[in-house]
Amino acid sequence: MNVLITGKNGQLGSELQEVSLESRHTFIFCNSHECDIRDQNVIETIVLKHKINTIINCAAYTNVDNAETDSELLDIINFKAIDVISRWTSDKNKKLIHISTDYVFNGHKKEPYTEDDKTSPINIYGETKLAGELAIISTMPFNSIIIRTGWVYSEFGNNFVKTILNLATKSNTLDIVSDQIGTPTYAYDLAYSILHIVSSEKFLQNEKPTAIFHYSNEGKSSWYEFAKEIISIAGINCHLNPIKTEDYPLPAKRPKYSILSKKKISQEYALSIPHWKNALKDCLKNL
């Protein structure tokens, strides 16, 4: 199988490049300059040249706070481009895996969100990611998968783990939000799971109905607990103060609760998902 992966320089795209070395499939990686997913002609040229069977779309506008004032570009990348790529993929009978977010939910729930729960985003980023999901569902009734995830970190790019490591070495005390609950996701584990799915017999079936899945590591955490675990494993002497969301105002609202149920994806594709604390240890070893 020949697989095209967009967004190669992002956290997930970078991890997919690492894990793909162990795969029997052929992977073509591209960034936004090499493959503008807003342009159907560009997509078609690359797909035909490399005889692509499956597209894994990791390209996205992910700066949640800048999104509040950059809505036009956000809408182009997270919605309109997805509409283009899904329509073309459907017309050419190719397969598509698209990465979405836990931010499609409002965070009012008190137990893990399932794929069937009602969506109700509370920021512009979440609204455009949901619009991208709906575009896929309306244009590709078959042969596509949407994977929602959240709290992603890795050895690559900018993320919470790197920020805490940097700040904790420069300050004796840090204030960390403690009333937002979710599950950290190591991008390597997500990348590995995606490759497992791509190689499965179920994914290779023709005319398989489009489906939404949730993926993060197992367990739950607040940002405060996450930061505490980071500095503990790293052996950094820094005191953390738990604070409330309103004490650390940001342009975009965040869901207070965004734990995702992984039951569906685990059962469907026989995945063994690591606990977030074990995954964090692996990431810090690599760092």
GROMACS .gro file of C-alpha atoms in nm:
model
  287
    1MET     CA    1   0.000   0.000   0.000
    2ASN     CA    2   0.117   0.352  -0.079
    3VAL     CA    3   0.023   0.610   0.185
    4LEU     CA    4   0.035   0.991   0.163
    5ILE     CA    5   0.080   1.173   0.495
    6THR     CA    6   0.020   1.547   0.509
    7GLY     CA    7   0.148   1.775   0.785
    8LYS     CA    8   0.483   1.597   0.806
    9ASN     CA    9   0.644   1.865   1.026
   10GLY     CA   10   0.384   1.852   1.302
   11GLN     CA   11   0.412   1.634   1.611
   12LEU     CA   12   0.207   1.347   1.473
   13GLY     CA   13   0.355   1.374   1.125
   14SER     CA   14   0.705   1.363   1.271
   15GLU     CA   15   0.624   1.057   1.481
   16LEU     CA   16   0.466   0.885   1.180
   17GLN     CA   17   0.794   0.932   0.996
   18GLU     CA   18   0.969   0.750   1.281
   19VAL     CA   19   0.732   0.454   1.313
   20SER     CA   20   0.683   0.415   0.937
   21LEU     CA   21   1.040   0.288   0.911
   22GLU     CA   22   0.913  -0.039   1.061
   23SER     CA   23   0.621  -0.072   0.817
   24ARG     CA   24   0.595  -0.276   0.500
   25HIS     CA   25   0.400   0.003   0.331
   26THR     CA   26   0.543   0.289   0.123
   27PHE     CA   27   0.496   0.635   0.274
   28ILE     CA   28   0.512   0.974   0.108
   29PHE     CA   29   0.538   1.265   0.352
   30CYS     CA   30   0.467   1.627   0.262
   31ASN     CA   31   0.427   1.966   0.424
   32SER     CA   32   0.193   2.248   0.323
   33HIS     CA   33   0.437   2.377   0.060
   34GLU     CA   34   0.483   2.035  -0.100
   35CYS     CA   35   0.114   1.944  -0.089
   36ASP     CA   36  -0.142   2.221  -0.050
   37ILE     CA   37  -0.453   2.025   0.047
   38ARG     CA   38  -0.666   2.326  -0.049
   39ASP     CA   39  -0.575   2.262  -0.414
   40GLN     CA   40  -0.745   1.959  -0.570
   41ASN     CA   41  -0.504   1.962  -0.866
   42VAL     CA   42  -0.202   1.941  -0.635
   43ILE     CA   43  -0.356   1.650  -0.445
   44GLU     CA   44  -0.436   1.469  -0.768
   45THR     CA   45  -0.085   1.518  -0.907
   46ILE     CA   46   0.083   1.374  -0.597
   47VAL     CA   47  -0.161   1.086  -0.559
   48LEU     CA   48  -0.130   0.980  -0.921
   49LYS     CA   49   0.248   1.020  -0.929
   50HIS     CA   50   0.301   0.799  -0.624
   51LYS     CA   51   0.001   0.568  -0.682
   52ILE     CA   52  -0.143   0.655  -0.341
   53ASN     CA   53  -0.411   0.429  -0.192
   54THR     CA   54  -0.461   0.603   0.144
   55ILE     CA   55  -0.426   0.960   0.271
   56ILE     CA   56  -0.356   1.031   0.638
   57ASN     CA   57  -0.430   1.399   0.697
   58CYS     CA   58  -0.231   1.541   0.988
   59ALA     CA   59  -0.234   1.896   0.850
   60ALA     CA   60  -0.424   2.142   1.069
   61TYR     CA   61  -0.424   2.488   1.221
   62THR     CA   62  -0.371   2.402   1.589
   63ASN     CA   63  -0.290   2.730   1.767
   64VAL     CA   64  -0.608   2.746   1.971
   65ASP     CA   65  -0.557   3.099   2.105
   66ASN     CA   66  -0.442   3.262   1.779
   67ALA     CA   67  -0.744   3.099   1.617
   68GLU     CA   68  -0.971   3.345   1.797
   69THR     CA   69  -0.837   3.632   1.584
   70ASP     CA   70  -0.725   3.439   1.275
   71SER     CA   71  -1.058   3.283   1.191
   72GLU     CA   72  -1.030   3.320   0.812
   73LEU     CA   73  -0.710   3.114   0.778
   74LEU     CA   74  -0.837   2.873   1.041
   75ASP     CA   75  -1.155   2.811   0.842
   76ILE     CA   76  -0.957   2.755   0.521
   77ILE     CA   77  -0.721   2.496   0.673
   78ASN     CA   78  -0.948   2.314   0.918
   79PHE     CA   79  -1.268   2.312   0.713
   80LYS     CA   80  -1.249   2.418   0.349
   81ALA     CA   81  -0.930   2.222   0.277
   82ILE     CA   82  -1.081   1.914   0.439
   83ASP     CA   83  -1.391   1.952   0.226
   84VAL     CA   84  -1.170   1.959  -0.086
   85ILE     CA   85  -0.957   1.660   0.009
   86SER     CA   86  -1.253   1.445   0.120
   87ARG     CA   87  -1.452   1.514  -0.198
   88TRP     CA   88  -1.155   1.425  -0.418
   89THR     CA   89  -1.070   1.116  -0.211
   90SER     CA   90  -1.429   0.996  -0.233
   91ASP     CA   91  -1.451   1.053  -0.608
   92LYS     CA   92  -1.131   0.856  -0.667
   93ASN     CA   93  -1.230   0.574  -0.428
   94LYS     CA   94  -0.928   0.626  -0.201
   95LYS     CA   95  -0.918   0.586   0.177
   96LEU     CA   96  -0.881   0.873   0.423
   97ILE     CA   97  -0.777   0.899   0.789
   98HIS     CA   98  -0.831   1.245   0.937
   99ILE     CA   99  -0.715   1.371   1.277
  100SER     CA  100  -0.962   1.575   1.481
  101THR     CA  101  -0.984   1.696   1.840
  102ASP     CA  102  -1.149   1.661   2.180
  103TYR     CA  103  -1.231   2.031   2.150
  104VAL     CA  104  -1.546   1.943   1.954
  105PHE     CA  105  -1.701   1.887   2.300
  106ASN     CA  106  -1.796   2.157   2.554
  107GLY     CA  107  -1.647   1.981   2.857
  108HIS     CA  108  -1.967   1.973   3.063
  109LYS     CA  109  -1.971   1.596   3.094
  110LYS     CA  110  -1.837   1.414   3.400
  111GLU     CA  111  -1.751   1.081   3.238
  112PRO     CA  112  -1.547   0.990   2.927
  113TYR     CA  113  -1.686   1.117   2.600
  114THR     CA  114  -1.792   0.851   2.351
  115GLU     CA  115  -1.805   0.890   1.975
  116ASP     CA  116  -2.184   0.917   1.991
  117ASP     CA  117  -2.195   1.206   2.238
  118LYS     CA  118  -2.332   1.538   2.119
  119THR     CA  119  -2.071   1.784   1.994
  120SER     CA  120  -2.079   2.145   2.111
  121PRO     CA  121  -1.746   2.329   2.074
  122ILE     CA  122  -1.680   2.636   2.289
  123ASN     CA  123  -1.404   2.798   2.083
  124ILE     CA  124  -1.344   2.879   1.715
  125TYR     CA  125  -1.079   2.611   1.677
  126GLY     CA  126  -1.324   2.344   1.790
  127GLU     CA  127  -1.593   2.482   1.560
  128THR     CA  128  -1.373   2.455   1.251
  129LYS     CA  129  -1.248   2.107   1.342
  130LEU     CA  130  -1.609   1.994   1.381
  131ALA     CA  131  -1.692   2.152   1.044
  132GLY     CA  132  -1.408   1.947   0.893
  133GLU     CA  133  -1.553   1.629   1.046
  134LEU     CA  134  -1.898   1.704   0.907
  135ALA     CA  135  -1.751   1.773   0.563
  136ILE     CA  136  -1.595   1.426   0.559
  137ILE     CA  137  -1.910   1.257   0.686
  138SER     CA  138  -2.125   1.426   0.421
  139THR     CA  139  -1.891   1.357   0.128
  140MET     CA  140  -1.743   1.020   0.228
  141PRO     CA  141  -2.006   0.779   0.362
  142PHE     CA  142  -1.749   0.504   0.313
  143ASN     CA  143  -1.373   0.449   0.339
  144SER     CA  144  -1.276   0.719   0.589
  145ILE     CA  145  -1.187   0.732   0.957
  146ILE     CA  146  -1.191   1.036   1.185
  147ILE     CA  147  -0.973   1.007   1.496
  148ARG     CA  148  -1.030   1.258   1.775
  149THR     CA  149  -0.743   1.313   2.017
  150GLY     CA  150  -0.617   1.575   2.262
  151TRP     CA  151  -0.338   1.699   2.487
  152VAL     CA  152  -0.079   1.582   2.233
  153TYR     CA  153   0.293   1.599   2.309
  154SER     CA  154   0.611   1.446   2.167
  155GLU     CA  155   0.983   1.498   2.120
  156PHE     CA  156   0.901   1.722   1.824
  157GLY     CA  157   0.770   2.076   1.798
  158ASN     CA  158   0.628   2.290   2.076
  159ASN     CA  159   0.414   2.126   2.342
  160PHE     CA  160   0.327   2.126   2.712
  161VAL     CA  161   0.601   1.880   2.812
  162LYS     CA  162   0.878   2.087   2.654
  163THR     CA  163   0.734   2.409   2.795
  164ILE     CA  164   0.726   2.272   3.151
  165LEU     CA  165   1.079   2.134   3.124
  166ASN     CA  166   1.203   2.471   3.003
  167LEU     CA  167   1.017   2.682   3.260
  168ALA     CA  168   1.093   2.452   3.553
  169THR     CA  169   1.468   2.485   3.495
  170LYS     CA  170   1.440   2.865   3.500
  171SER     CA  171   1.203   2.918   3.792
  172ASN     CA  172   1.159   2.780   4.143
  173THR     CA  173   0.780   2.810   4.129
  174LEU     CA  174   0.518   2.763   3.857
  175ASP     CA  175   0.142   2.818   3.859
  176ILE     CA  176  -0.039   2.539   3.672
  177VAL     CA  177  -0.412   2.504   3.597
  178SER     CA  178  -0.562   2.219   3.799
  179ASP     CA  179  -0.934   2.224   3.711
  180GLN     CA  180  -0.912   2.114   3.346
  181ILE     CA  181  -0.923   1.735   3.322
  182GLY     CA  182  -0.816   1.524   3.025
  183THR     CA  183  -0.561   1.265   2.918
  184PRO     CA  184  -0.215   1.340   2.775
  185THR     CA  185  -0.149   1.175   2.440
  186TYR     CA  186   0.201   1.074   2.336
  187ALA     CA  187   0.209   1.131   1.960
  188TYR     CA  188   0.429   0.824   1.913
  189ASP     CA  189   0.156   0.597   2.057
  190LEU     CA  190  -0.106   0.757   1.833
  191ALA     CA  191   0.121   0.721   1.528
  192TYR     CA  192   0.187   0.356   1.609
  193SER     CA  193  -0.186   0.291   1.646
  194ILE     CA  194  -0.262   0.460   1.314
  195LEU     CA  195  -0.010   0.238   1.136
  196HIS     CA  196  -0.163  -0.064   1.308
  197ILE     CA  197  -0.505   0.041   1.176
  198VAL     CA  198  -0.377   0.101   0.823
  199SER     CA  199  -0.231  -0.250   0.817
  200SER     CA  200  -0.545  -0.420   0.949
  201GLU     CA  201  -0.780  -0.630   0.738
  202LYS     CA  202  -1.077  -0.428   0.860
  203PHE     CA  203  -0.932  -0.104   0.726
  204LEU     CA  204  -0.852  -0.264   0.391
  205GLN     CA  205  -1.214  -0.370   0.338
  206ASN     CA  206  -1.386  -0.188   0.051
  207GLU     CA  207  -1.694   0.025   0.115
  208LYS     CA  208  -1.647   0.014   0.493
  209PRO     CA  209  -1.875   0.281   0.646
  210THR     CA  210  -1.703   0.598   0.763
  211ALA     CA  211  -1.647   0.597   1.140
  212ILE     CA  212  -1.532   0.824   1.422
  213PHE     CA  213  -1.292   0.697   1.688
  214HIS     CA  214  -1.136   0.844   2.001
  215TYR     CA  215  -0.772   0.801   2.095
  216SER     CA  216  -0.553   0.920   2.380
  217ASN     CA  217  -0.340   0.736   2.630
  218GLU     CA  218  -0.522   0.569   2.920
  219GLY     CA  219  -0.589   0.733   3.256
  220LYS     CA  220  -0.681   1.090   3.346
  221SER     CA  221  -0.496   1.400   3.462
  222SER     CA  222  -0.519   1.772   3.516
  223TRP     CA  223  -0.255   2.002   3.367
  224TYR     CA  224  -0.121   2.041   3.721
  225GLU     CA  225  -0.087   1.663   3.769
  226PHE     CA  226   0.068   1.633   3.424
  227ALA     CA  227   0.327   1.901   3.503
  228LYS     CA  228   0.397   1.745   3.842
  229GLU     CA  229   0.470   1.409   3.677
  230ILE     CA  230   0.697   1.574   3.418
  231ILE     CA  231   0.924   1.741   3.671
  232SER     CA  232   0.922   1.434   3.896
  233ILE     CA  233   1.044   1.203   3.619
  234ALA     CA  234   1.294   1.466   3.500
  235GLY     CA  235   1.423   1.515   3.856
  236ILE     CA  236   1.377   1.892   3.851
  237ASN     CA  237   1.340   2.080   4.179
  238CYS     CA  238   1.050   2.318   4.117
  239HIS     CA  239   0.740   2.390   4.327
  240LEU     CA  240   0.405   2.382   4.147
  241ASN     CA  241   0.103   2.582   4.260
  242PRO     CA  242  -0.241   2.452   4.148
  243ILE     CA  243  -0.459   2.734   4.017
  244LYS     CA  244  -0.803   2.765   3.858
  245THR     CA  245  -0.872   2.837   3.493
  246GLU     CA  246  -0.993   3.189   3.568
  247ASP     CA  247  -0.659   3.265   3.732
  248TYR     CA  248  -0.481   3.202   3.401
  249PRO     CA  249  -0.697   3.373   3.136
  250LEU     CA  250  -0.638   3.286   2.770
  251PRO     CA  251  -0.811   3.413   2.452
  252ALA     CA  252  -0.981   3.078   2.382
  253LYS     CA  253  -1.203   2.886   2.624
  254ARG     CA  254  -1.098   2.531   2.712
  255PRO     CA  255  -1.326   2.239   2.800
  256LYS     CA  256  -1.308   2.167   3.173
  257TYR     CA  257  -1.342   1.795   3.104
  258SER     CA  258  -1.227   1.622   2.786
  259ILE     CA  259  -1.146   1.261   2.870
  260LEU     CA  260  -1.214   1.040   2.569
  261SER     CA  261  -1.341   0.683   2.584
  262LYS     CA  262  -1.108   0.454   2.390
  263LYS     CA  263  -1.333   0.148   2.415
  264LYS     CA  264  -1.450   0.161   2.053
  265ILE     CA  265  -1.108   0.191   1.888
  266SER     CA  266  -0.952  -0.063   2.126
  267GLN     CA  267  -1.214  -0.324   2.045
  268GLU     CA  268  -1.242  -0.253   1.673
  269TYR     CA  269  -0.868  -0.272   1.605
  270ALA     CA  270  -0.742  -0.477   1.903
  271LEU     CA  271  -0.524  -0.194   2.033
  272SER     CA  272  -0.334  -0.204   2.360
  273ILE     CA  273  -0.313   0.157   2.476
  274PRO     CA  274  -0.042   0.256   2.731
  275HIS     CA  275  -0.120   0.458   3.044
  276TRP     CA  276  -0.021   0.822   3.008
  277LYS     CA  277   0.237   0.804   3.288
  278ASN     CA  278   0.421   0.517   3.118
  279ALA     CA  279   0.402   0.696   2.784
  280LEU     CA  280   0.545   1.012   2.940
  281LYS     CA  281   0.843   0.817   3.074
  282ASP     CA  282   0.913   0.688   2.723
  283CYS     CA  283   0.897   1.037   2.575
  284LEU     CA  284   1.128   1.186   2.839
  285LYS     CA  285   1.380   0.907   2.779
  286ASN     CA  286   1.387   1.001   2.412
  287LEU     CA  287   1.419   1.368   2.496
   0.00000   0.00000   0.00000
